[in-house]
CSV table of C-alpha atoms in Angstrom, one decimal:
chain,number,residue,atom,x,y,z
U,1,UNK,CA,-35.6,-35.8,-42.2
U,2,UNK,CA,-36.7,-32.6,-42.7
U,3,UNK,CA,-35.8,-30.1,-45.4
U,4,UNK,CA,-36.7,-27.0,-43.8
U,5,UNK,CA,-33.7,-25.1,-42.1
U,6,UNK,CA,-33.7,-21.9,-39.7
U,7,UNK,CA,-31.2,-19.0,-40.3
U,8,UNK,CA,-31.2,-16.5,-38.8
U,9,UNK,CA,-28.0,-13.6,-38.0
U,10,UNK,CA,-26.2,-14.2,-35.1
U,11,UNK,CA,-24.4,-11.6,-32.5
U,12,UNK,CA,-21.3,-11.8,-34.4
U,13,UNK,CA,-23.0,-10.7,-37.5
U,14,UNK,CA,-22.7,-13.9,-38.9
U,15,UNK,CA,-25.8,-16.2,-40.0
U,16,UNK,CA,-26.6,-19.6,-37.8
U,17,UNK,CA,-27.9,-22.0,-39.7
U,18,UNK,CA,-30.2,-24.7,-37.7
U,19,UNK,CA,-30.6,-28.2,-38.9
U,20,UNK,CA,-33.4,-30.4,-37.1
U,21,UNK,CA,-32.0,-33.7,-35.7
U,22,UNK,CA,-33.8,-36.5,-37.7
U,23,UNK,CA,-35.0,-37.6,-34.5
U,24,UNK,CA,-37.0,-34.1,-33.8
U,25,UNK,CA,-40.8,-34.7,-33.8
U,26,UNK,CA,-41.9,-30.6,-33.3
U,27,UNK,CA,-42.6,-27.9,-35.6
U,28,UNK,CA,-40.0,-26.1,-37.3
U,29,UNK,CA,-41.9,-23.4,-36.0
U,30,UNK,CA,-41.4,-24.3,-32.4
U,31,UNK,CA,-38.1,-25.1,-32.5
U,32,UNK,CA,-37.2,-21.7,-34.0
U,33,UNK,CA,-39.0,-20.5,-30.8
U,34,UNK,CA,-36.5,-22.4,-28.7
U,35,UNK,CA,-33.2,-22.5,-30.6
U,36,UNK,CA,-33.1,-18.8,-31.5
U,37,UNK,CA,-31.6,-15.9,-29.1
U,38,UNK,CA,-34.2,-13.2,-28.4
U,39,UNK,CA,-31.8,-10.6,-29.7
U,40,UNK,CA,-31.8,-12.1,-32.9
U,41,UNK,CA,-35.8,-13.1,-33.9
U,42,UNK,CA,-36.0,-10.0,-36.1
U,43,UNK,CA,-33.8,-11.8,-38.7
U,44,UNK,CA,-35.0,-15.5,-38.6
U,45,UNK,CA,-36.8,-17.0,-41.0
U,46,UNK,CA,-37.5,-21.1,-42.0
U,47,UNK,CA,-36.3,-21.4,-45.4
U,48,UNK,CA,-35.5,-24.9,-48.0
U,49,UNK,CA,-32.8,-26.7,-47.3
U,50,UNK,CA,-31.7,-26.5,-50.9
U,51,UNK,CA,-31.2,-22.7,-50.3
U,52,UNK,CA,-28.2,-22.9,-48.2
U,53,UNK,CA,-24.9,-22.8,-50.0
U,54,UNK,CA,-23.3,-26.2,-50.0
U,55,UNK,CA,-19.4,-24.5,-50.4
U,56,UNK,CA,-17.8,-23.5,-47.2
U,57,UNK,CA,-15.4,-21.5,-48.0
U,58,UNK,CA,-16.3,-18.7,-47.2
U,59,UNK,CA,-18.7,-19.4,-44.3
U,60,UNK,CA,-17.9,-16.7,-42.2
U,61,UNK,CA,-19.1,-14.3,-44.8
U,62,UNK,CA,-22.8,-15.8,-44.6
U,63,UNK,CA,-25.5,-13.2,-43.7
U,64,UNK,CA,-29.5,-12.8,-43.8
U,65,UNK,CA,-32.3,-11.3,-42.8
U,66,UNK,CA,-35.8,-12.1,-42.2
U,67,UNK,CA,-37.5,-13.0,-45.6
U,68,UNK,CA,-34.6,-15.0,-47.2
U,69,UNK,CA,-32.3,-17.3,-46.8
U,70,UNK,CA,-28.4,-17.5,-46.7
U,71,UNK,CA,-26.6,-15.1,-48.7
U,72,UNK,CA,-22.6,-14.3,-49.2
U,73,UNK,CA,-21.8,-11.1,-48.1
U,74,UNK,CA,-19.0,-10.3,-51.2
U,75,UNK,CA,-16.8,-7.8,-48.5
U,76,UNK,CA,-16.8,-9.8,-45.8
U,77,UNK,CA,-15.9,-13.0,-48.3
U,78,UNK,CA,-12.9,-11.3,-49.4
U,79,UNK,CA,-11.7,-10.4,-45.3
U,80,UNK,CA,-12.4,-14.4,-45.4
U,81,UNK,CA,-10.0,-15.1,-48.3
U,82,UNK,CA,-7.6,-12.4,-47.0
U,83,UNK,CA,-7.4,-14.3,-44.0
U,84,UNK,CA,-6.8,-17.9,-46.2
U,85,UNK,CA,-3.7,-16.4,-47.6
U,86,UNK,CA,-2.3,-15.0,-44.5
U,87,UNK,CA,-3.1,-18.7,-43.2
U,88,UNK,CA,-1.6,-19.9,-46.7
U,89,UNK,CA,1.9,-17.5,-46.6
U,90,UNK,CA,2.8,-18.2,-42.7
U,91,UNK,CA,5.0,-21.1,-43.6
U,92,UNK,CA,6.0,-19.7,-46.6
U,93,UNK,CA,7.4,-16.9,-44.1
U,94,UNK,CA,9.0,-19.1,-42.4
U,95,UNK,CA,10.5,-21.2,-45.3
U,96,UNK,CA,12.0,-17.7,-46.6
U,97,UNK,CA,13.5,-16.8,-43.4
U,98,UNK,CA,15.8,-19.8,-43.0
U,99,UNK,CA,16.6,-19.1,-46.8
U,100,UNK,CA,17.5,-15.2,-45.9
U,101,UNK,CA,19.6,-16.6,-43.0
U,102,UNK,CA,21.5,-19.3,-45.2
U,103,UNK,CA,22.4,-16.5,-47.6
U,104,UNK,CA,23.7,-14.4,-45.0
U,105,UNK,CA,25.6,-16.9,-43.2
U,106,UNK,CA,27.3,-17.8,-47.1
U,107,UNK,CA,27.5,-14.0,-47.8
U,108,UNK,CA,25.4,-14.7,-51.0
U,109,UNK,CA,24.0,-10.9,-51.5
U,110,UNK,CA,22.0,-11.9,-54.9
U,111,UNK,CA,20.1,-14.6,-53.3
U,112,UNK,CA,19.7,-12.6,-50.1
U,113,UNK,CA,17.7,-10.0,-52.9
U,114,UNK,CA,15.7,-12.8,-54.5
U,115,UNK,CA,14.5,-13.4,-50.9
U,116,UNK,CA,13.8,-10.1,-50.1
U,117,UNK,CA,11.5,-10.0,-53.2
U,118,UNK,CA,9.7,-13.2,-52.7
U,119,UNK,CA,8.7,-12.1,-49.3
U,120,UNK,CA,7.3,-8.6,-49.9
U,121,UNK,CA,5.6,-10.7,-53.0
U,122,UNK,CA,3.9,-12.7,-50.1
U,123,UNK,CA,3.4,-9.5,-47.8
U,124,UNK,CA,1.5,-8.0,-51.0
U,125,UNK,CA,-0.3,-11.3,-51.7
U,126,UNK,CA,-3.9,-10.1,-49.4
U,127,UNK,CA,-3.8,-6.8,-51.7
U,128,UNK,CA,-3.7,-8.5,-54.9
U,129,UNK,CA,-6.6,-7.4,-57.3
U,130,UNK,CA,-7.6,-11.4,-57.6
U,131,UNK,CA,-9.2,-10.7,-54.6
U,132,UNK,CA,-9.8,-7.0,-54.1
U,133,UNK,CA,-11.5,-6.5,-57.3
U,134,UNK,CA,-13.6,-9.8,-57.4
U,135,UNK,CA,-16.8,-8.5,-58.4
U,136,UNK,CA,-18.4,-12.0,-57.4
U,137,UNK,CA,-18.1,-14.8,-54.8
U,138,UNK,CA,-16.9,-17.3,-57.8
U,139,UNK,CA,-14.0,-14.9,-59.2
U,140,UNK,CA,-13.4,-14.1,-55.6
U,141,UNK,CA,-12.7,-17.7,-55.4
U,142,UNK,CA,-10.6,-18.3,-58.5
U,143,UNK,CA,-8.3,-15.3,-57.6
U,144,UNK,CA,-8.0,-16.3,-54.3
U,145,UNK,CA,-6.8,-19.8,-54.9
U,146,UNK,CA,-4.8,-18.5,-57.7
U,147,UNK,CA,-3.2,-16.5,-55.2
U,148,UNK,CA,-2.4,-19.1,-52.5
U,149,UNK,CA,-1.1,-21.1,-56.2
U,150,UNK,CA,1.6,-17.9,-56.1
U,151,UNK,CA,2.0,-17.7,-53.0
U,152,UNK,CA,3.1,-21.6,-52.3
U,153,UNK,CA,5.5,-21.6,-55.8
U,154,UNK,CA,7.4,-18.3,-54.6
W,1,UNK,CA,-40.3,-61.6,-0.8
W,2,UNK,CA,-43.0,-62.2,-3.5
W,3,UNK,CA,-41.5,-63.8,-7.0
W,4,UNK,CA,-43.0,-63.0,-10.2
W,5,UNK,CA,-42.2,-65.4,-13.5
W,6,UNK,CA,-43.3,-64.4,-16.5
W,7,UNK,CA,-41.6,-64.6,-20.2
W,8,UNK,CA,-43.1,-61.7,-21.5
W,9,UNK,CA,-44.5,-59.1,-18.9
W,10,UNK,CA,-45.7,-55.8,-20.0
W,11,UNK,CA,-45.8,-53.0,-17.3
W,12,UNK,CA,-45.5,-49.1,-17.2
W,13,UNK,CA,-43.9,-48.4,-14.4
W,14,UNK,CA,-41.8,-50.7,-12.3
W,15,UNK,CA,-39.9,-49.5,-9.0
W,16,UNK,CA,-37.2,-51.7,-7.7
W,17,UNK,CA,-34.2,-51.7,-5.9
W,18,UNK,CA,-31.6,-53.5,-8.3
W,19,UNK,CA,-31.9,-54.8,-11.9
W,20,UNK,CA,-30.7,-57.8,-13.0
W,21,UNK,CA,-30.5,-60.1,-16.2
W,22,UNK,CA,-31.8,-63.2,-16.5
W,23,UNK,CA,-29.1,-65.0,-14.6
W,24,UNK,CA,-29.4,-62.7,-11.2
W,25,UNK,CA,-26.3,-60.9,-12.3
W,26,UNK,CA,-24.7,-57.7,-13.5
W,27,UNK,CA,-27.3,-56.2,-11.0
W,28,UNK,CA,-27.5,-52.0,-11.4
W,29,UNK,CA,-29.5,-49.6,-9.6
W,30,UNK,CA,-31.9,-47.5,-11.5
W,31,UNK,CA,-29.4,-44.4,-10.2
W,32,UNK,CA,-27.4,-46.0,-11.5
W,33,UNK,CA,-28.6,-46.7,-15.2
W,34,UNK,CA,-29.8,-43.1,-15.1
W,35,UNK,CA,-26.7,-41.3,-14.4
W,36,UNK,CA,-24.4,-43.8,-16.1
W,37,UNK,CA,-26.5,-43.6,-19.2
W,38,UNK,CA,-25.5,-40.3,-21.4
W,39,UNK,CA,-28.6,-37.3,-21.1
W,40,UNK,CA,-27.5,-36.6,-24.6
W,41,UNK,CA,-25.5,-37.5,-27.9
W,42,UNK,CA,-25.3,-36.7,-30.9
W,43,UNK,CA,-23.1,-37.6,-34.0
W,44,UNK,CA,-22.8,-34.9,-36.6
W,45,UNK,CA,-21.1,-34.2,-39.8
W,46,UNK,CA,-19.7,-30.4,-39.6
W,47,UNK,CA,-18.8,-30.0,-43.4
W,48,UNK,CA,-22.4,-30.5,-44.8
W,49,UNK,CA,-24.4,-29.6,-41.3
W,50,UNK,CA,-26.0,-32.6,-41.0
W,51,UNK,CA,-26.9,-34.9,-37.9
W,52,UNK,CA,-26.5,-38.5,-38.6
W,53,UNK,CA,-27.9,-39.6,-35.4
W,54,UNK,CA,-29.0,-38.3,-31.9
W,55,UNK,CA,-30.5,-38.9,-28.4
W,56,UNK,CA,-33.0,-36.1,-26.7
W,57,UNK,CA,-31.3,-33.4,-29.3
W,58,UNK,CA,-34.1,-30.9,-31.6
W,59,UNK,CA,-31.5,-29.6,-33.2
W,60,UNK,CA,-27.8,-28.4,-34.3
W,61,UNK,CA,-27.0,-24.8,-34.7
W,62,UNK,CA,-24.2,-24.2,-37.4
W,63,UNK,CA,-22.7,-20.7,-35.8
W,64,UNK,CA,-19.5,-20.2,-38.6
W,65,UNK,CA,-16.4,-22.2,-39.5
W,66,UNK,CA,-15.8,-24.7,-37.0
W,67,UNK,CA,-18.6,-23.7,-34.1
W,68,UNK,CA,-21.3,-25.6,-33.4
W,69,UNK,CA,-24.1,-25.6,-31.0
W,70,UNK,CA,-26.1,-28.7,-29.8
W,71,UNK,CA,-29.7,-27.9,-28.5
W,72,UNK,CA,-30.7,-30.5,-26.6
W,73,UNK,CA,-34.0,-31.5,-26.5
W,74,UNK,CA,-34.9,-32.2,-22.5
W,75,UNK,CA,-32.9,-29.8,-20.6
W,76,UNK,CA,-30.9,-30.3,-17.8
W,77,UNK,CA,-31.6,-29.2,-14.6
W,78,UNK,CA,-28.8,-26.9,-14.5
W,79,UNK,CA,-25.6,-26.4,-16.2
W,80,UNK,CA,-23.5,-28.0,-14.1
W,81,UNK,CA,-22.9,-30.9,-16.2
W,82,UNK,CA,-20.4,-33.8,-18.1
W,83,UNK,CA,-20.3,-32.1,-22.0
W,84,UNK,CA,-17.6,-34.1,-23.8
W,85,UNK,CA,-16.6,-33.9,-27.5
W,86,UNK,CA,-14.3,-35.0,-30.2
W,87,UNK,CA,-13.6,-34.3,-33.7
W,88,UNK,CA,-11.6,-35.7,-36.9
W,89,UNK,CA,-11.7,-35.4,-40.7
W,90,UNK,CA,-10.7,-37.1,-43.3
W,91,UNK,CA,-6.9,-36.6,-44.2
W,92,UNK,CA,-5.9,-35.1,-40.8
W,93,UNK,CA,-3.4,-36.6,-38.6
W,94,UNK,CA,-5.2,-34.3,-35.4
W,95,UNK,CA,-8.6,-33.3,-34.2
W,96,UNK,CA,-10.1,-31.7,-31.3
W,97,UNK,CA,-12.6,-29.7,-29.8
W,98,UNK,CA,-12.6,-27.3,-26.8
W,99,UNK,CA,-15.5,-26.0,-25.2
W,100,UNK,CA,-16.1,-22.5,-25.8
W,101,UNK,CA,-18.9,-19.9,-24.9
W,102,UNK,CA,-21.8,-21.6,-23.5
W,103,UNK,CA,-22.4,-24.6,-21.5
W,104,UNK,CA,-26.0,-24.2,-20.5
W,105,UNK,CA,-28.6,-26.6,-19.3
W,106,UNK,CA,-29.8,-26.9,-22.8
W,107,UNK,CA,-26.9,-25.8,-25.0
W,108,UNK,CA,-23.3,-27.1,-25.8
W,109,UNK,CA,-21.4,-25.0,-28.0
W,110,UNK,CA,-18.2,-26.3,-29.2
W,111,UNK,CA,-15.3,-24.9,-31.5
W,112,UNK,CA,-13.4,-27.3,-33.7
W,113,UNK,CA,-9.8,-26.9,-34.3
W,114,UNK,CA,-6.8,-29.1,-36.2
W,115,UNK,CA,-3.4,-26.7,-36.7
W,116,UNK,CA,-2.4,-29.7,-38.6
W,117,UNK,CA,-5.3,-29.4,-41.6
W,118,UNK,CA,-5.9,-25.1,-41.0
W,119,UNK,CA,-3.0,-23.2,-40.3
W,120,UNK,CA,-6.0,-20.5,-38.9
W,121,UNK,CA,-7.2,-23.5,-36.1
W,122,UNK,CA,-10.7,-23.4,-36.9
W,123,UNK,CA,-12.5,-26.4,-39.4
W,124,UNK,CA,-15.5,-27.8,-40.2
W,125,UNK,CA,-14.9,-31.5,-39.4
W,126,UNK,CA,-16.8,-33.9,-41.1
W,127,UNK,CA,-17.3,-35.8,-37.6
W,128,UNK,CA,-17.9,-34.5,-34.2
W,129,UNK,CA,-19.1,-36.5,-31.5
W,130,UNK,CA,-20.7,-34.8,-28.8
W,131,UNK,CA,-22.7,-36.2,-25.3
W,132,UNK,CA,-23.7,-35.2,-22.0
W,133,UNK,CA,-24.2,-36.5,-19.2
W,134,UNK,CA,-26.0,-35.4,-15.8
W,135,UNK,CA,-29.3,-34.8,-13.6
W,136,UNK,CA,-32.6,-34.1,-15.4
């Protein structure tokens, strides 16, 4: 199997990743001939295997250009784990609404508060500093999963 | 009608009407074989990119989260083909695919989704299955 990959950045502005089949008998060099779009040859490049980040999580965020491999693209990582905890707070939303609705139906003003609290604590939870002032992909990660923590315990 | 018998015959090229096995049954036509038989397939793992095992497939194109495209080796002769795909993960109760911007007669992109696992649709399943079938 080969350990050479192609990247290269897609339309979207997002970087494709090409992995040979085992199978694949050519040239890495012909298949980045075939596989890539026309539009995008300025930024393609066969790079090591190795190179390519193994964690996922923020895989939309991936970018490159010709001359080096994958790399995270720190602002467009935290739109990614902005978009985790909106992902992350939708049932919470929900969960809080039937608890808003059960206060109101017993008249319970307090808990109606505590409610009204814990949900702009979840409206506020994508402009938490965890994640806006991450000043790396790893903090960026703690914070963010720290965040989701909060977010799921309110 | 001439008949051949030999336990062990080497030839390049044969052309016949019907194949059979050894008992003269489960007879198919080579039309048959060739358009029952899939073009293409592949088996992939979409959490690490890698392609466990294919047939007449260079390559897999990791687009983002969930979106995949399988470069198939010999095209087809158009797109007007049979894609199919599936997906599951470990620790997911739901999987599936849908296509989703190309079909060509070398390409099949697919986008993976399971509501049940993501609450944003879109995952990186650790298998997809994917296969085509149709005319060279």
């Amino acid at each position: 199997m080969s350990n050479k990959r192609i990247v290269y950045l897609a339309e979207d502005g997002v970087a494709a990743v090409v992995v040979p089949a085992p199978k694949y008998s050519g040239t890495m060099e012909d298949l980045l001939k075939k596989v890539v779009p026309e539009d995008c040859l300025d930024s393609a490049d066969i790079v090591e295997a190795d190179t390519i980040p193994n964690d996922r999580t923020f895989r939309n965020s991936w970018v490159t250009e010709q001359g080096k491999s994958v790399e995270i693209d720190l602002a467009k990582a935290k739109d990614v784990a902005k978009d985790k905890v909106r992902q992350a707070r939708t049932p919470k939303f929900a969960e809080l609404d039937v608890a808003y609705q059960r206060a109101d139906e017993a008249g319970d003003a307090d808990a109606k508060t505590a409610v009204v609290v814990k949900k702009q604590t979840a409206r506020d939870a994508t402009a938490d500093t965890k994640i806006t002032n991450a000043d790396s992909v790893d903090n960026l990660k703690t914070g963010m999963n720290e965040v989701i923590t909060e977010v799921n315990d309110l | 009608m001439a008949t051949l018998s030999n336990t062990d015959l080497t030839v390049t090229d044969v052309n016949c009407t019907n194949l059979k096995d050894a008992s003269g049954n489960n007879g198919s036509t080579p039309l048959q074989i060739s358009q029952g038989r899939a073009f293409w397939w592949c088996t992939y793992d979409g959490s690490t990119n890698t392609v466990r095992d294919s047939f007449n497939l260079d390559s897999v194109t990791d687009n983002s989260t969930g979106n995949f495209t399988f470069n198939i080796d010999t095209d087809f002769g158009g797109a007007f083909w049979c894609g199919l795909a599936g997906c599951a993960s470990a620790g997911s109760n739901a999987g599936w695919t849908s296509h989703y911007v190309l079909k060509a007669a070398g390409t099949f992109r697919i986008q993976c989704w399971d509501e049940d696992k993501n609450a944003g649709g879109v995952f990186d399943p650790s298998q997809v299955d994917a296969a085509g079938w149709g005319d060279a």
